[in-house]
Amino acid sequence: RQNAAVIDRPLRDFVEALAARTPAPGGGAAAGIAAAMGVALLLMAVRFSRGKKATAARDGELAATEATLDALRLRAEPLAAAD
C-alpha cells in the first residue's frame, strides 16, 4: 500500500505514514493534502450558497468561483504525490 497515490490512501494510513521514520511522505505531501482539503471546504461553502434567494443576484459570480475552486482542487491533489 506504500506505493498508492497519497490522495487515494485511507486517511489513517496517510497519517501513520507521516509519523513513520521515513523521508516520504513528508511536509510536501501534508501541505498538498491540506491545500486540497482547504479548497474543498471553500467549495462546500460556495455550493451551499448557490441557489439561495439571498445570493441569487450573485449566482454567476458564485458559479465562476465554484469552477475556479474546483480547478484548484484538482491541481492541489497531485501536489501531495510530488513530495
mmCIF file with all atom_site columns, C-alpha atoms in Angstrom:
data_model
loop_
_atom_site.group_PDB
_atom_site.id
_atom_site.type_symbol
_atom_site.label_atom_id
_atom_site.label_alt_id
_atom_site.label_comp_id
_atom_site.label_asym_id
_atom_site.label_entity_id
_atom_site.label_seq_id
_atom_site.pdbx_PDB_ins_code
_atom_site.Cartn_x
_atom_site.Cartn_y
_atom_site.Cartn_z
_atom_site.occupancy
_atom_site.B_iso_or_equiv
_atom_site.pdbx_formal_charge
_atom_site.auth_seq_id
_atom_site.auth_comp_id
_atom_site.auth_asym_id
_atom_site.auth_atom_id
_atom_site.pdbx_PDB_model_num
ATOM 1  C CA . ARG A 1 1  ? 0.000   0.000  0.000   1.00 0.00 ? 1  ARG A CA 1
ATOM 2  C CA . GLN A 1 2  ? 3.019   2.269  0.325   1.00 0.00 ? 2  GLN A CA 1
ATOM 3  C CA . ASN A 1 3  ? 3.004   2.944  -3.438  1.00 0.00 ? 3  ASN A CA 1
ATOM 4  C CA . ALA A 1 4  ? -0.642  4.054  -3.581  1.00 0.00 ? 4  ALA A CA 1
ATOM 5  C CA . ALA A 1 5  ? -1.139  7.680  -4.556  1.00 0.00 ? 5  ALA A CA 1
ATOM 6  C CA . VAL A 1 6  ? -1.299  9.790  -1.425  1.00 0.00 ? 6  VAL A CA 1
ATOM 7  C CA . ILE A 1 7  ? -4.757  11.143 -2.260  1.00 0.00 ? 7  ILE A CA 1
ATOM 8  C CA . ASP A 1 8  ? -6.089  7.605  -2.716  1.00 0.00 ? 8  ASP A CA 1
ATOM 9  C CA . ARG A 1 9  ? -4.841  6.268  0.605   1.00 0.00 ? 9  ARG A CA 1
ATOM 10 C CA . PRO A 1 10 ? -7.081  5.967  3.654   1.00 0.00 ? 10 PRO A CA 1
ATOM 11 C CA . LEU A 1 11 ? -6.537  8.933  5.963   1.00 0.00 ? 11 LEU A CA 1
ATOM 12 C CA . ARG A 1 12 ? -5.371  6.696  8.819   1.00 0.00 ? 12 ARG A CA 1
ATOM 13 C CA . ASP A 1 13 ? -2.699  5.124  6.581   1.00 0.00 ? 13 ASP A CA 1
ATOM 14 C CA . PHE A 1 14 ? -1.534  8.539  5.442   1.00 0.00 ? 14 PHE A CA 1
ATOM 15 C CA . VAL A 1 15 ? -1.255  9.874  8.995   1.00 0.00 ? 15 VAL A CA 1
ATOM 16 C CA . GLU A 1 16 ? 0.638   6.760  10.095  1.00 0.00 ? 16 GLU A CA 1
ATOM 17 C CA . ALA A 1 17 ? 2.994   7.136  7.126   1.00 0.00 ? 17 ALA A CA 1
ATOM 18 C CA . LEU A 1 18 ? 3.646   10.770 8.086   1.00 0.00 ? 18 LEU A CA 1
ATOM 19 C CA . ALA A 1 19 ? 4.541   9.673  11.607  1.00 0.00 ? 19 ALA A CA 1
ATOM 20 C CA . ALA A 1 20 ? 6.870   6.894  10.445  1.00 0.00 ? 20 ALA A CA 1
ATOM 21 C CA . ARG A 1 21 ? 10.634  7.216  10.377  1.00 0.00 ? 21 ARG A CA 1
ATOM 22 C CA . THR A 1 22 ? 10.715  7.543  6.608   1.00 0.00 ? 22 THR A CA 1
ATOM 23 C CA . PRO A 1 23 ? 11.547  10.523 4.399   1.00 0.00 ? 23 PRO A CA 1
ATOM 24 C CA . ALA A 1 24 ? 8.279   10.346 2.468   1.00 0.00 ? 24 ALA A CA 1
ATOM 25 C CA . PRO A 1 25 ? 5.535   11.202 2.717   1.00 0.00 ? 25 PRO A CA 1
ATOM 26 C CA . GLY A 1 26 ? 6.653   14.361 4.385   1.00 0.00 ? 26 GLY A CA 1
ATOM 27 C CA . GLY A 1 27 ? 5.796   18.015 4.687   1.00 0.00 ? 27 GLY A CA 1
ATOM 28 C CA . GLY A 1 28 ? 5.138   18.453 0.973   1.00 0.00 ? 28 GLY A CA 1
ATOM 29 C CA . ALA A 1 29 ? 2.602   15.642 0.955   1.00 0.00 ? 29 ALA A CA 1
ATOM 30 C CA . ALA A 1 30 ? 0.917   17.023 4.064   1.00 0.00 ? 30 ALA A CA 1
ATOM 31 C CA . ALA A 1 31 ? 0.830   20.510 2.525   1.00 0.00 ? 31 ALA A CA 1
ATOM 32 C CA . GLY A 1 32 ? -0.699  19.185 -0.703  1.00 0.00 ? 32 GLY A CA 1
ATOM 33 C CA . ILE A 1 33 ? -3.411  17.329 1.204   1.00 0.00 ? 33 ILE A CA 1
ATOM 34 C CA . ALA A 1 34 ? -4.061  20.369 3.416   1.00 0.00 ? 34 ALA A CA 1
ATOM 35 C CA . ALA A 1 35 ? -4.377  22.607 0.345   1.00 0.00 ? 35 ALA A CA 1
ATOM 36 C CA . ALA A 1 36 ? -6.809  20.214 -1.329  1.00 0.00 ? 36 ALA A CA 1
ATOM 37 C CA . MET A 1 37 ? -8.883  19.976 1.853   1.00 0.00 ? 37 MET A CA 1
ATOM 38 C CA . GLY A 1 38 ? -8.922  23.761 2.311   1.00 0.00 ? 38 GLY A CA 1
ATOM 39 C CA . VAL A 1 39 ? -10.112 24.310 -1.252  1.00 0.00 ? 39 VAL A CA 1
ATOM 40 C CA . ALA A 1 40 ? -12.707 21.559 -0.805  1.00 0.00 ? 40 ALA A CA 1
ATOM 41 C CA . LEU A 1 41 ? -14.102 23.365 2.241   1.00 0.00 ? 41 LEU A CA 1
ATOM 42 C CA . LEU A 1 42 ? -14.338 26.607 0.274   1.00 0.00 ? 42 LEU A CA 1
ATOM 43 C CA . LEU A 1 43 ? -16.128 24.698 -2.489  1.00 0.00 ? 43 LEU A CA 1
ATOM 44 C CA . MET A 1 44 ? -18.624 23.361 0.021   1.00 0.00 ? 44 MET A CA 1
ATOM 45 C CA . ALA A 1 45 ? -19.370 26.902 1.247   1.00 0.00 ? 45 ALA A CA 1
ATOM 46 C CA . VAL A 1 46 ? -19.849 28.173 -2.315  1.00 0.00 ? 46 VAL A CA 1
ATOM 47 C CA . ARG A 1 47 ? -22.085 25.235 -3.213  1.00 0.00 ? 47 ARG A CA 1
ATOM 48 C CA . PHE A 1 48 ? -24.265 25.813 -0.153  1.00 0.00 ? 48 PHE A CA 1
ATOM 49 C CA . SER A 1 49 ? -24.546 29.492 -1.120  1.00 0.00 ? 49 SER A CA 1
ATOM 50 C CA . ARG A 1 50 ? -25.659 28.850 -4.693  1.00 0.00 ? 50 ARG A CA 1
ATOM 51 C CA . GLY A 1 51 ? -29.370 28.623 -5.405  1.00 0.00 ? 51 GLY A CA 1
ATOM 52 C CA . LYS A 1 52 ? -30.477 30.575 -2.345  1.00 0.00 ? 52 LYS A CA 1
ATOM 53 C CA . LYS A 1 53 ? -32.712 33.629 -2.554  1.00 0.00 ? 53 LYS A CA 1
ATOM 54 C CA . ALA A 1 54 ? -30.219 35.704 -0.564  1.00 0.00 ? 54 ALA A CA 1
ATOM 55 C CA . THR A 1 55 ? -27.438 35.041 -3.086  1.00 0.00 ? 55 THR A CA 1
ATOM 56 C CA . ALA A 1 56 ? -29.483 34.847 -6.297  1.00 0.00 ? 56 ALA A CA 1
ATOM 57 C CA . ALA A 1 57 ? -28.105 38.147 -7.605  1.00 0.00 ? 57 ALA A CA 1
ATOM 58 C CA . ARG A 1 58 ? -24.546 36.791 -7.288  1.00 0.00 ? 58 ARG A CA 1
ATOM 59 C CA . ASP A 1 59 ? -25.150 33.314 -8.715  1.00 0.00 ? 59 ASP A CA 1
ATOM 60 C CA . GLY A 1 60 ? -22.993 33.999 -11.782 1.00 0.00 ? 60 GLY A CA 1
ATOM 61 C CA . GLU A 1 61 ? -20.115 35.115 -9.598  1.00 0.00 ? 61 GLU A CA 1
ATOM 62 C CA . LEU A 1 62 ? -20.590 32.085 -7.350  1.00 0.00 ? 62 LEU A CA 1
ATOM 63 C CA . ALA A 1 63 ? -20.646 29.759 -10.363 1.00 0.00 ? 63 ALA A CA 1
ATOM 64 C CA . ALA A 1 64 ? -17.365 31.234 -11.616 1.00 0.00 ? 64 ALA A CA 1
ATOM 65 C CA . THR A 1 65 ? -15.849 30.919 -8.157  1.00 0.00 ? 65 THR A CA 1
ATOM 66 C CA . GLU A 1 66 ? -17.009 27.313 -7.959  1.00 0.00 ? 66 GLU A CA 1
ATOM 67 C CA . ALA A 1 67 ? -15.355 26.492 -11.281 1.00 0.00 ? 67 ALA A CA 1
ATOM 68 C CA . THR A 1 68 ? -12.111 28.186 -10.240 1.00 0.00 ? 68 THR A CA 1
ATOM 69 C CA . LEU A 1 69 ? -12.039 26.400 -6.893  1.00 0.00 ? 69 LEU A CA 1
ATOM 70 C CA . ASP A 1 70 ? -12.798 23.050 -8.475  1.00 0.00 ? 70 ASP A CA 1
ATOM 71 C CA . ALA A 1 71 ? -9.871  23.518 -10.855 1.00 0.00 ? 71 ALA A CA 1
ATOM 72 C CA . LEU A 1 72 ? -7.619  24.470 -7.941  1.00 0.00 ? 72 LEU A CA 1
ATOM 73 C CA . ARG A 1 73 ? -8.712  21.383 -6.012  1.00 0.00 ? 73 ARG A CA 1
ATOM 74 C CA . LEU A 1 74 ? -7.811  19.167 -8.954  1.00 0.00 ? 74 LEU A CA 1
ATOM 75 C CA . ARG A 1 75 ? -4.391  20.872 -9.161  1.00 0.00 ? 75 ARG A CA 1
ATOM 76 C CA . ALA A 1 76 ? -3.732  20.593 -5.408  1.00 0.00 ? 76 ALA A CA 1
ATOM 77 C CA . GLU A 1 77 ? -4.441  16.866 -5.081  1.00 0.00 ? 77 GLU A CA 1
ATOM 78 C CA . PRO A 1 78 ? -1.419  15.683 -7.119  1.00 0.00 ? 78 PRO A CA 1
ATOM 79 C CA . LEU A 1 79 ? 0.892   18.081 -5.262  1.00 0.00 ? 79 LEU A CA 1
ATOM 80 C CA . ALA A 1 80 ? 0.875   15.647 -2.354  1.00 0.00 ? 80 ALA A CA 1
ATOM 81 C CA . ALA A 1 81 ? 2.329   12.937 -4.565  1.00 0.00 ? 81 ALA A CA 1
ATOM 82 C CA . ALA A 1 82 ? 5.041   15.281 -5.832  1.00 0.00 ? 82 ALA A CA 1
ATOM 83 C CA . ASP A 1 83 ? 6.686   15.388 -2.383  1.00 0.00 ? 83 ASP A CA 1
#
